[in-house]
């Protein structure tokens, strides 16, 4: 039976996709059995669970402040910071014998109701530790040339230090100098009415007018 090992080589943003998309380049290597030759892999229906491991890196004071909504006060992070699922993804791996590579798609969102978006947005730079858990089905030919089927063992996994800059570059690519929020429809209707009544040419102008009306600026407290 084929003995496979997995290694994440790199990450990059995908241009011109319908929505923000990353790919993780995964190298798949077949370890030859003792005294034998590696099997001929026909194909692999590969599945992967990508998990964030936020407890495996340090955070600056500014990052800690932005992560308060997710993890609470830093003194409690020993209890609140846990491994969390980012995405489940899959890929079809074509045939090979010794080694091949495949791009695992990682769909992303800039919705700030999503914990993963809040996490990456809070990070200033550096690396975000990931753990990839692999599963799926391997189709291969045995020594007699017969087609066999094998499940990938659950213990097959790989760690990867994901560059935060790649996530930020991707979001700049799809949402240059912008961000978006999901709000209740009734609130959107009220904002739209304010926008029309105020003669605002854009949503930015309407929101800026609301902030100015309350004497509120970024980084400042609301005046009493």
PDB file of C-alpha atoms in Angstrom:
ATOM      1  CA  UNK A   1       0.000   0.000   0.000  1.00  0.00           C
ATOM      2  CA  UNK A   2       1.271   3.519  -0.766  1.00  0.00           C
ATOM      3  CA  UNK A   3       2.696   5.423   2.189  1.00  0.00           C
ATOM      4  CA  UNK A   4       2.182   9.133   1.504  1.00  0.00           C
ATOM      5  CA  UNK A   5       3.630  12.178   3.222  1.00  0.00           C
ATOM      6  CA  UNK A   6       2.458  15.778   2.811  1.00  0.00           C
ATOM      7  CA  UNK A   7       4.326  19.068   2.925  1.00  0.00           C
ATOM      8  CA  UNK A   8       3.002  22.604   2.323  1.00  0.00           C
ATOM      9  CA  UNK A   9       5.455  24.465   0.122  1.00  0.00           C
ATOM     10  CA  UNK A  10       3.899  27.913  -0.367  1.00  0.00           C
ATOM     11  CA  UNK A  11       0.765  30.048  -0.414  1.00  0.00           C
ATOM     12  CA  UNK A  12      -0.436  32.621  -2.897  1.00  0.00           C
ATOM     13  CA  UNK A  13      -3.478  34.667  -3.838  1.00  0.00           C
ATOM     14  CA  UNK A  14      -5.437  33.706  -6.950  1.00  0.00           C
ATOM     15  CA  UNK A  15      -6.144  36.572  -9.323  1.00  0.00           C
ATOM     16  CA  UNK A  16      -9.435  37.038 -11.153  1.00  0.00           C
ATOM     17  CA  UNK A  17     -11.437  34.475  -9.194  1.00  0.00           C
ATOM     18  CA  UNK A  18     -15.150  35.110  -8.569  1.00  0.00           C
ATOM     19  CA  UNK A  19     -14.414  35.739  -4.885  1.00  0.00           C
ATOM     20  CA  UNK A  20     -11.252  35.999  -2.738  1.00  0.00           C
ATOM     21  CA  UNK A  21      -9.272  32.799  -3.111  1.00  0.00           C
ATOM     22  CA  UNK A  22      -5.935  31.487  -1.853  1.00  0.00           C
ATOM     23  CA  UNK A  23      -4.101  28.343  -2.839  1.00  0.00           C
ATOM     24  CA  UNK A  24      -1.739  26.270  -0.735  1.00  0.00           C
ATOM     25  CA  UNK A  25       0.832  24.345  -2.771  1.00  0.00           C
ATOM     26  CA  UNK A  26       0.956  20.857  -1.228  1.00  0.00           C
ATOM     27  CA  UNK A  27       3.789  18.487  -2.119  1.00  0.00           C
ATOM     28  CA  UNK A  28       2.811  14.807  -1.948  1.00  0.00           C
ATOM     29  CA  UNK A  29       5.612  12.266  -1.687  1.00  0.00           C
ATOM     30  CA  UNK A  30       5.310   8.495  -1.800  1.00  0.00           C
ATOM     31  CA  UNK A  31       7.703   6.715   0.522  1.00  0.00           C
ATOM     32  CA  UNK A  32       9.054   3.556  -1.090  1.00  0.00           C
ATOM     33  CA  UNK A  33       8.514   0.385   0.959  1.00  0.00           C
ATOM     34  CA  UNK A  34      11.645  -1.399   2.281  1.00  0.00           C
ATOM     35  CA  UNK A  35      13.116  -3.569  -0.442  1.00  0.00           C
ATOM     36  CA  UNK A  36      10.464  -2.545  -2.983  1.00  0.00           C
ATOM     37  CA  UNK A  37       9.514   0.058  -5.534  1.00  0.00           C
ATOM     38  CA  UNK A  38       6.824   2.713  -5.009  1.00  0.00           C
ATOM     39  CA  UNK A  39       3.382   1.968  -6.378  1.00  0.00           C
ATOM     40  CA  UNK A  40       1.938   3.682  -9.436  1.00  0.00           C
ATOM     41  CA  UNK A  41      -0.633   6.149  -8.142  1.00  0.00           C
ATOM     42  CA  UNK A  42      -3.545   6.436 -10.558  1.00  0.00           C
ATOM     43  CA  UNK A  43      -5.232   9.386  -8.811  1.00  0.00           C
ATOM     44  CA  UNK A  44      -6.149  10.769  -5.387  1.00  0.00           C
ATOM     45  CA  UNK A  45      -9.448  12.282  -4.303  1.00  0.00           C
ATOM     46  CA  UNK A  46      -7.800  14.473  -1.682  1.00  0.00           C
ATOM     47  CA  UNK A  47      -9.653  16.200   1.130  1.00  0.00           C
ATOM     48  CA  UNK A  48      -8.134  18.637   3.582  1.00  0.00           C
ATOM     49  CA  UNK A  49      -9.219  20.391   6.763  1.00  0.00           C
ATOM     50  CA  UNK A  50      -7.274  23.622   7.265  1.00  0.00           C
ATOM     51  CA  UNK A  51      -7.125  24.749  10.898  1.00  0.00           C
ATOM     52  CA  UNK A  52      -5.800  27.919  12.503  1.00  0.00           C
ATOM     53  CA  UNK A  53      -3.441  27.453  15.454  1.00  0.00           C
ATOM     54  CA  UNK A  54      -3.487  30.935  17.060  1.00  0.00           C
ATOM     55  CA  UNK A  55      -1.856  29.715  20.264  1.00  0.00           C
ATOM     56  CA  UNK A  56       1.423  29.018  18.454  1.00  0.00           C
ATOM     57  CA  UNK A  57       2.496  32.637  17.861  1.00  0.00           C
ATOM     58  CA  UNK A  58       3.126  35.815  19.842  1.00  0.00           C
ATOM     59  CA  UNK A  59       1.052  38.991  19.474  1.00  0.00           C
ATOM     60  CA  UNK A  60       1.951  42.653  19.754  1.00  0.00           C
ATOM     61  CA  UNK A  61      -0.037  44.943  22.102  1.00  0.00           C
ATOM     62  CA  UNK A  62      -1.879  46.362  19.086  1.00  0.00           C
ATOM     63  CA  UNK A  63      -2.822  42.883  17.883  1.00  0.00           C
ATOM     64  CA  UNK A  64      -3.958  41.874  21.368  1.00  0.00           C
ATOM     65  CA  UNK A  65      -6.288  44.875  21.465  1.00  0.00           C
ATOM     66  CA  UNK A  66      -7.834  43.979  18.091  1.00  0.00           C
ATOM     67  CA  UNK A  67      -8.229  40.331  19.119  1.00  0.00           C
ATOM     68  CA  UNK A  68     -10.160  41.188  22.293  1.00  0.00           C
ATOM     69  CA  UNK A  69     -13.499  40.394  20.619  1.00  0.00           C
ATOM     70  CA  UNK A  70     -12.276  36.908  19.724  1.00  0.00           C
ATOM     71  CA  UNK A  71     -10.214  35.878  22.742  1.00  0.00           C
ATOM     72  CA  UNK A  72     -11.002  38.324  25.519  1.00  0.00           C
ATOM     73  CA  UNK A  73      -8.313  39.739  27.814  1.00  0.00           C
ATOM     74  CA  UNK A  74      -4.779  38.438  27.179  1.00  0.00           C
ATOM     75  CA  UNK A  75      -4.509  37.115  30.743  1.00  0.00           C
ATOM     76  CA  UNK A  76      -7.288  34.639  29.879  1.00  0.00           C
ATOM     77  CA  UNK A  77      -5.841  33.508  26.550  1.00  0.00           C
ATOM     78  CA  UNK A  78      -4.604  30.283  28.111  1.00  0.00           C
ATOM     79  CA  UNK A  79      -8.279  29.250  28.350  1.00  0.00           C
ATOM     80  CA  UNK A  80      -9.795  31.061  25.339  1.00  0.00           C
ATOM     81  CA  UNK A  81      -7.260  30.589  22.522  1.00  0.00           C
ATOM     82  CA  UNK A  82      -7.896  27.278  20.796  1.00  0.00           C
ATOM     83  CA  UNK A  83      -7.336  25.585  17.456  1.00  0.00           C
ATOM     84  CA  UNK A  84     -10.183  26.498  15.112  1.00  0.00           C
ATOM     85  CA  UNK A  85     -11.411  25.344  11.725  1.00  0.00           C
ATOM     86  CA  UNK A  86     -10.659  27.703   8.849  1.00  0.00           C
ATOM     87  CA  UNK A  87     -11.977  25.744   5.859  1.00  0.00           C
ATOM     88  CA  UNK A  88     -12.646  22.277   4.461  1.00  0.00           C
ATOM     89  CA  UNK A  89     -11.352  21.920   0.933  1.00  0.00           C
ATOM     90  CA  UNK A  90     -10.588  19.266  -1.685  1.00  0.00           C
ATOM     91  CA  UNK A  91      -8.602  18.660  -4.867  1.00  0.00           C
ATOM     92  CA  UNK A  92      -8.200  15.979  -7.536  1.00  0.00           C
ATOM     93  CA  UNK A  93      -4.589  14.789  -7.722  1.00  0.00           C
ATOM     94  CA  UNK A  94      -3.502  13.265 -11.061  1.00  0.00           C
ATOM     95  CA  UNK A  95      -1.356  10.157 -11.332  1.00  0.00           C
ATOM     96  CA  UNK A  96       2.286  10.000 -10.223  1.00  0.00           C
ATOM     97  CA  UNK A  97       4.850   7.558  -8.878  1.00  0.00           C
ATOM     98  CA  UNK A  98       7.311   9.233  -6.536  1.00  0.00           C
ATOM     99  CA  UNK A  99       6.262  12.856  -6.008  1.00  0.00           C
ATOM    100  CA  UNK A 100       3.796  15.453  -7.225  1.00  0.00           C
ATOM    101  CA  UNK A 101       2.219  18.718  -6.074  1.00  0.00           C
ATOM    102  CA  UNK A 102      -1.296  20.142  -6.068  1.00  0.00           C
ATOM    103  CA  UNK A 103      -2.837  23.525  -5.300  1.00  0.00           C
ATOM    104  CA  UNK A 104      -5.418  23.256  -2.520  1.00  0.00           C
ATOM    105  CA  UNK A 105      -8.022  26.043  -2.899  1.00  0.00           C
ATOM    106  CA  UNK A 106      -8.826  28.082   0.215  1.00  0.00           C
ATOM    107  CA  UNK A 107     -11.906  30.312  -0.299  1.00  0.00           C
ATOM    108  CA  UNK A 108     -11.865  33.454   1.859  1.00  0.00           C
ATOM    109  CA  UNK A 109     -14.244  36.230   2.833  1.00  0.00           C
ATOM    110  CA  UNK A 110     -13.938  39.814   4.038  1.00  0.00           C
ATOM    111  CA  UNK A 111     -17.105  39.485   6.116  1.00  0.00           C
ATOM    112  CA  UNK A 112     -16.274  40.754   9.602  1.00  0.00           C
ATOM    113  CA  UNK A 113     -18.962  38.538  11.098  1.00  0.00           C
ATOM    114  CA  UNK A 114     -16.593  35.636  10.383  1.00  0.00           C
ATOM    115  CA  UNK A 115     -14.032  34.879  13.107  1.00  0.00           C
ATOM    116  CA  UNK A 116     -11.258  34.020  10.638  1.00  0.00           C
ATOM    117  CA  UNK A 117     -11.624  37.417   8.938  1.00  0.00           C
ATOM    118  CA  UNK A 118     -11.401  39.199  12.295  1.00  0.00           C
ATOM    119  CA  UNK A 119      -8.316  37.167  13.172  1.00  0.00           C
ATOM    120  CA  UNK A 120      -6.350  37.872  10.000  1.00  0.00           C
ATOM    121  CA  UNK A 121      -7.409  41.525   9.939  1.00  0.00           C
ATOM    122  CA  UNK A 122      -6.037  41.940  13.475  1.00  0.00           C
ATOM    123  CA  UNK A 123      -2.579  40.619  12.590  1.00  0.00           C
ATOM    124  CA  UNK A 124      -0.009  43.226  11.629  1.00  0.00           C
ATOM    125  CA  UNK A 125       2.572  40.970   9.999  1.00  0.00           C
ATOM    126  CA  UNK A 126       4.506  37.749  10.496  1.00  0.00           C
ATOM    127  CA  UNK A 127       3.105  34.254  10.223  1.00  0.00           C
ATOM    128  CA  UNK A 128      -0.187  32.577  11.096  1.00  0.00           C
ATOM    129  CA  UNK A 129       0.360  28.941  12.133  1.00  0.00           C
ATOM    130  CA  UNK A 130      -1.776  26.433  10.232  1.00  0.00           C
ATOM    131  CA  UNK A 131      -2.372  22.710  10.592  1.00  0.00           C
ATOM    132  CA  UNK A 132      -3.619  20.760   7.570  1.00  0.00           C
ATOM    133  CA  UNK A 133      -5.373  17.441   8.216  1.00  0.00           C
ATOM    134  CA  UNK A 134      -5.547  15.209   5.149  1.00  0.00           C
ATOM    135  CA  UNK A 135      -7.973  12.456   4.203  1.00  0.00           C
ATOM    136  CA  UNK A 136      -9.421  10.993   1.023  1.00  0.00           C
ATOM    137  CA  UNK A 137      -9.086   8.047  -1.342  1.00  0.00           C
ATOM    138  CA  UNK A 138      -6.014   6.789  -3.204  1.00  0.00           C
ATOM    139  CA  UNK A 139      -6.406   4.789  -6.428  1.00  0.00           C
ATOM    140  CA  UNK A 140      -3.229   2.864  -7.290  1.00  0.00           C
ATOM    141  CA  UNK A 141      -1.847  -0.177  -9.135  1.00  0.00           C
ATOM    142  CA  UNK A 142      -0.246  -2.945  -7.100  1.00  0.00           C
ATOM    143  CA  UNK A 143       2.776  -5.024  -8.128  1.00  0.00           C
ATOM    144  CA  UNK A 144       0.542  -7.265 -10.279  1.00  0.00           C
ATOM    145  CA  UNK A 145      -0.978  -4.276 -12.075  1.00  0.00           C
ATOM    146  CA  UNK A 146      -4.380  -4.564 -10.420  1.00  0.00           C
ATOM    147  CA  UNK A 147      -6.221  -1.373  -9.475  1.00  0.00           C
ATOM    148  CA  UNK A 148      -6.533  -0.959  -5.705  1.00  0.00           C
ATOM    149  CA  UNK A 149      -8.252   1.569  -3.436  1.00  0.00           C
ATOM    150  CA  UNK A 150      -6.899   2.855  -0.129  1.00  0.00           C
ATOM    151  CA  UNK A 151      -8.082   5.469   2.355  1.00  0.00           C
ATOM    152  CA  UNK A 152      -5.589   8.084   3.529  1.00  0.00           C
ATOM    153  CA  UNK A 153      -4.993   7.534   7.288  1.00  0.00           C
ATOM    154  CA  UNK A 154      -6.342  10.207   9.620  1.00  0.00           C
ATOM    155  CA  UNK A 155      -2.920  10.880  11.133  1.00  0.00           C
ATOM    156  CA  UNK A 156      -1.591  12.380   7.885  1.00  0.00           C
ATOM    157  CA  UNK A 157      -1.107  16.097   8.498  1.00  0.00           C
ATOM    158  CA  UNK A 158       1.246  18.992   7.829  1.00  0.00           C
ATOM    159  CA  UNK A 159       2.092  22.260   9.585  1.00  0.00           C
ATOM    160  CA  UNK A 160       2.607  25.517   7.733  1.00  0.00           C
ATOM    161  CA  UNK A 161       3.572  29.058   8.690  1.00  0.00           C
ATOM    162  CA  UNK A 162       1.186  31.093   6.557  1.00  0.00           C
ATOM    163  CA  UNK A 163       2.477  34.606   5.683  1.00  0.00           C
ATOM    164  CA  UNK A 164      -0.025  37.209   6.885  1.00  0.00           C
ATOM    165  CA  UNK A 165       1.039  39.492   4.036  1.00  0.00           C
ATOM    166  CA  UNK A 166      -0.421  37.003   1.531  1.00  0.00           C
ATOM    167  CA  UNK A 167      -3.878  37.358   3.099  1.00  0.00           C
ATOM    168  CA  UNK A 168      -3.607  41.150   3.163  1.00  0.00           C
ATOM    169  CA  UNK A 169      -2.352  41.260  -0.451  1.00  0.00           C
ATOM    170  CA  UNK A 170      -5.288  39.087  -1.507  1.00  0.00           C
ATOM    171  CA  UNK A 171      -7.839  41.355   0.171  1.00  0.00           C
ATOM    172  CA  UNK A 172      -6.161  44.423  -1.346  1.00  0.00           C
ATOM    173  CA  UNK A 173      -6.453  42.696  -4.702  1.00  0.00           C
ATOM    174  CA  UNK A 174     -10.189  42.016  -4.393  1.00  0.00           C
ATOM    175  CA  UNK A 175     -11.174  44.986  -2.191  1.00  0.00           C
ATOM    176  CA  UNK A 176      -8.593  47.748  -2.811  1.00  0.00           C
ATOM    177  CA  UNK A 177      -8.652  50.212   0.081  1.00  0.00           C
ATOM    178  CA  UNK A 178     -12.167  49.072   1.055  1.00  0.00           C
ATOM    179  CA  UNK A 179     -13.968  46.804   3.493  1.00  0.00           C
ATOM    180  CA  UNK A 180     -17.574  45.716   3.867  1.00  0.00           C
ATOM    181  CA  UNK A 181     -19.992  44.996   6.667  1.00  0.00           C
ATOM    182  CA  UNK A 182     -23.118  42.875   6.840  1.00  0.00           C
ATOM    183  CA  UNK A 183     -26.002  44.761   8.511  1.00  0.00           C
ATOM    184  CA  UNK A 184     -29.695  44.102   9.133  1.00  0.00           C
ATOM    185  CA  UNK A 185     -31.961  45.018   6.231  1.00  0.00           C
ATOM    186  CA  UNK A 186     -33.994  47.504   8.256  1.00  0.00           C
ATOM    187  CA  UNK A 187     -30.775  49.295   9.220  1.00  0.00           C
ATOM    188  CA  UNK A 188     -29.675  49.346   5.581  1.00  0.00           C
ATOM    189  CA  UNK A 189     -33.043  50.878   4.634  1.00  0.00           C
ATOM    190  CA  UNK A 190     -32.565  53.611   7.244  1.00  0.00           C
ATOM    191  CA  UNK A 191     -29.014  54.284   6.028  1.00  0.00           C
ATOM    192  CA  UNK A 192     -30.248  54.457   2.436  1.00  0.00           C
ATOM    193  CA  UNK A 193     -32.975  56.924   3.451  1.00  0.00           C
ATOM    194  CA  UNK A 194     -30.421  59.066   5.290  1.00  0.00           C
ATOM    195  CA  UNK A 195     -28.129  58.929   2.257  1.00  0.00           C
ATOM    196  CA  UNK A 196     -30.867  60.246  -0.027  1.00  0.00           C
ATOM    197  CA  UNK A 197     -32.162  62.897   2.370  1.00  0.00           C
ATOM    198  CA  UNK A 198     -28.624  64.088   3.114  1.00  0.00           C
ATOM    199  CA  UNK A 199     -27.720  64.234  -0.584  1.00  0.00           C
ATOM    200  CA  UNK A 200     -24.690  62.011  -0.016  1.00  0.00           C
ATOM    201  CA  UNK A 201     -23.029  60.949  -3.281  1.00  0.00           C
ATOM    202  CA  UNK A 202     -21.638  57.750  -1.742  1.00  0.00           C
ATOM    203  CA  UNK A 203     -21.989  55.419   1.246  1.00  0.00           C
ATOM    204  CA  UNK A 204     -18.629  56.661   2.545  1.00  0.00           C
ATOM    205  CA  UNK A 205     -19.946  60.231   2.548  1.00  0.00           C
ATOM    206  CA  UNK A 206     -23.165  59.176   4.308  1.00  0.00           C
ATOM    207  CA  UNK A 207     -21.302  57.325   7.077  1.00  0.00           C
ATOM    208  CA  UNK A 208     -18.820  60.173   7.451  1.00  0.00           C
ATOM    209  CA  UNK A 209     -21.755  62.564   7.869  1.00  0.00           C
ATOM    210  CA  UNK A 210     -23.210  60.368  10.602  1.00  0.00           C
ATOM    211  CA  UNK A 211     -19.882  60.223  12.425  1.00  0.00           C
ATOM    212  CA  UNK A 212     -19.446  63.982  12.125  1.00  0.00           C
ATOM    213  CA  UNK A 213     -22.963  64.529  13.465  1.00  0.00           C
ATOM    214  CA  UNK A 214     -21.967  62.751  16.680  1.00  0.00           C
ATOM    215  CA  UNK A 215     -18.578  64.521  16.842  1.00  0.00           C
ATOM    216  CA  UNK A 216     -16.958  61.088  16.498  1.00  0.00           C
ATOM    217  CA  UNK A 217     -13.587  60.460  14.868  1.00  0.00           C
ATOM    218  CA  UNK A 218     -11.570  57.313  14.453  1.00  0.00           C
ATOM    219  CA  UNK A 219      -9.648  56.581  17.646  1.00  0.00           C
ATOM    220  CA  UNK A 220     -11.527  59.204  19.666  1.00  0.00           C
ATOM    221  CA  UNK A 221     -14.346  58.891  22.178  1.00  0.00           C
ATOM    222  CA  UNK A 222     -17.800  60.277  21.514  1.00  0.00           C
ATOM    223  CA  UNK A 223     -18.198  63.719  23.107  1.00  0.00           C
ATOM    224  CA  UNK A 224     -20.780  63.912  25.886  1.00  0.00           C
TER     225      UNK A 224
END
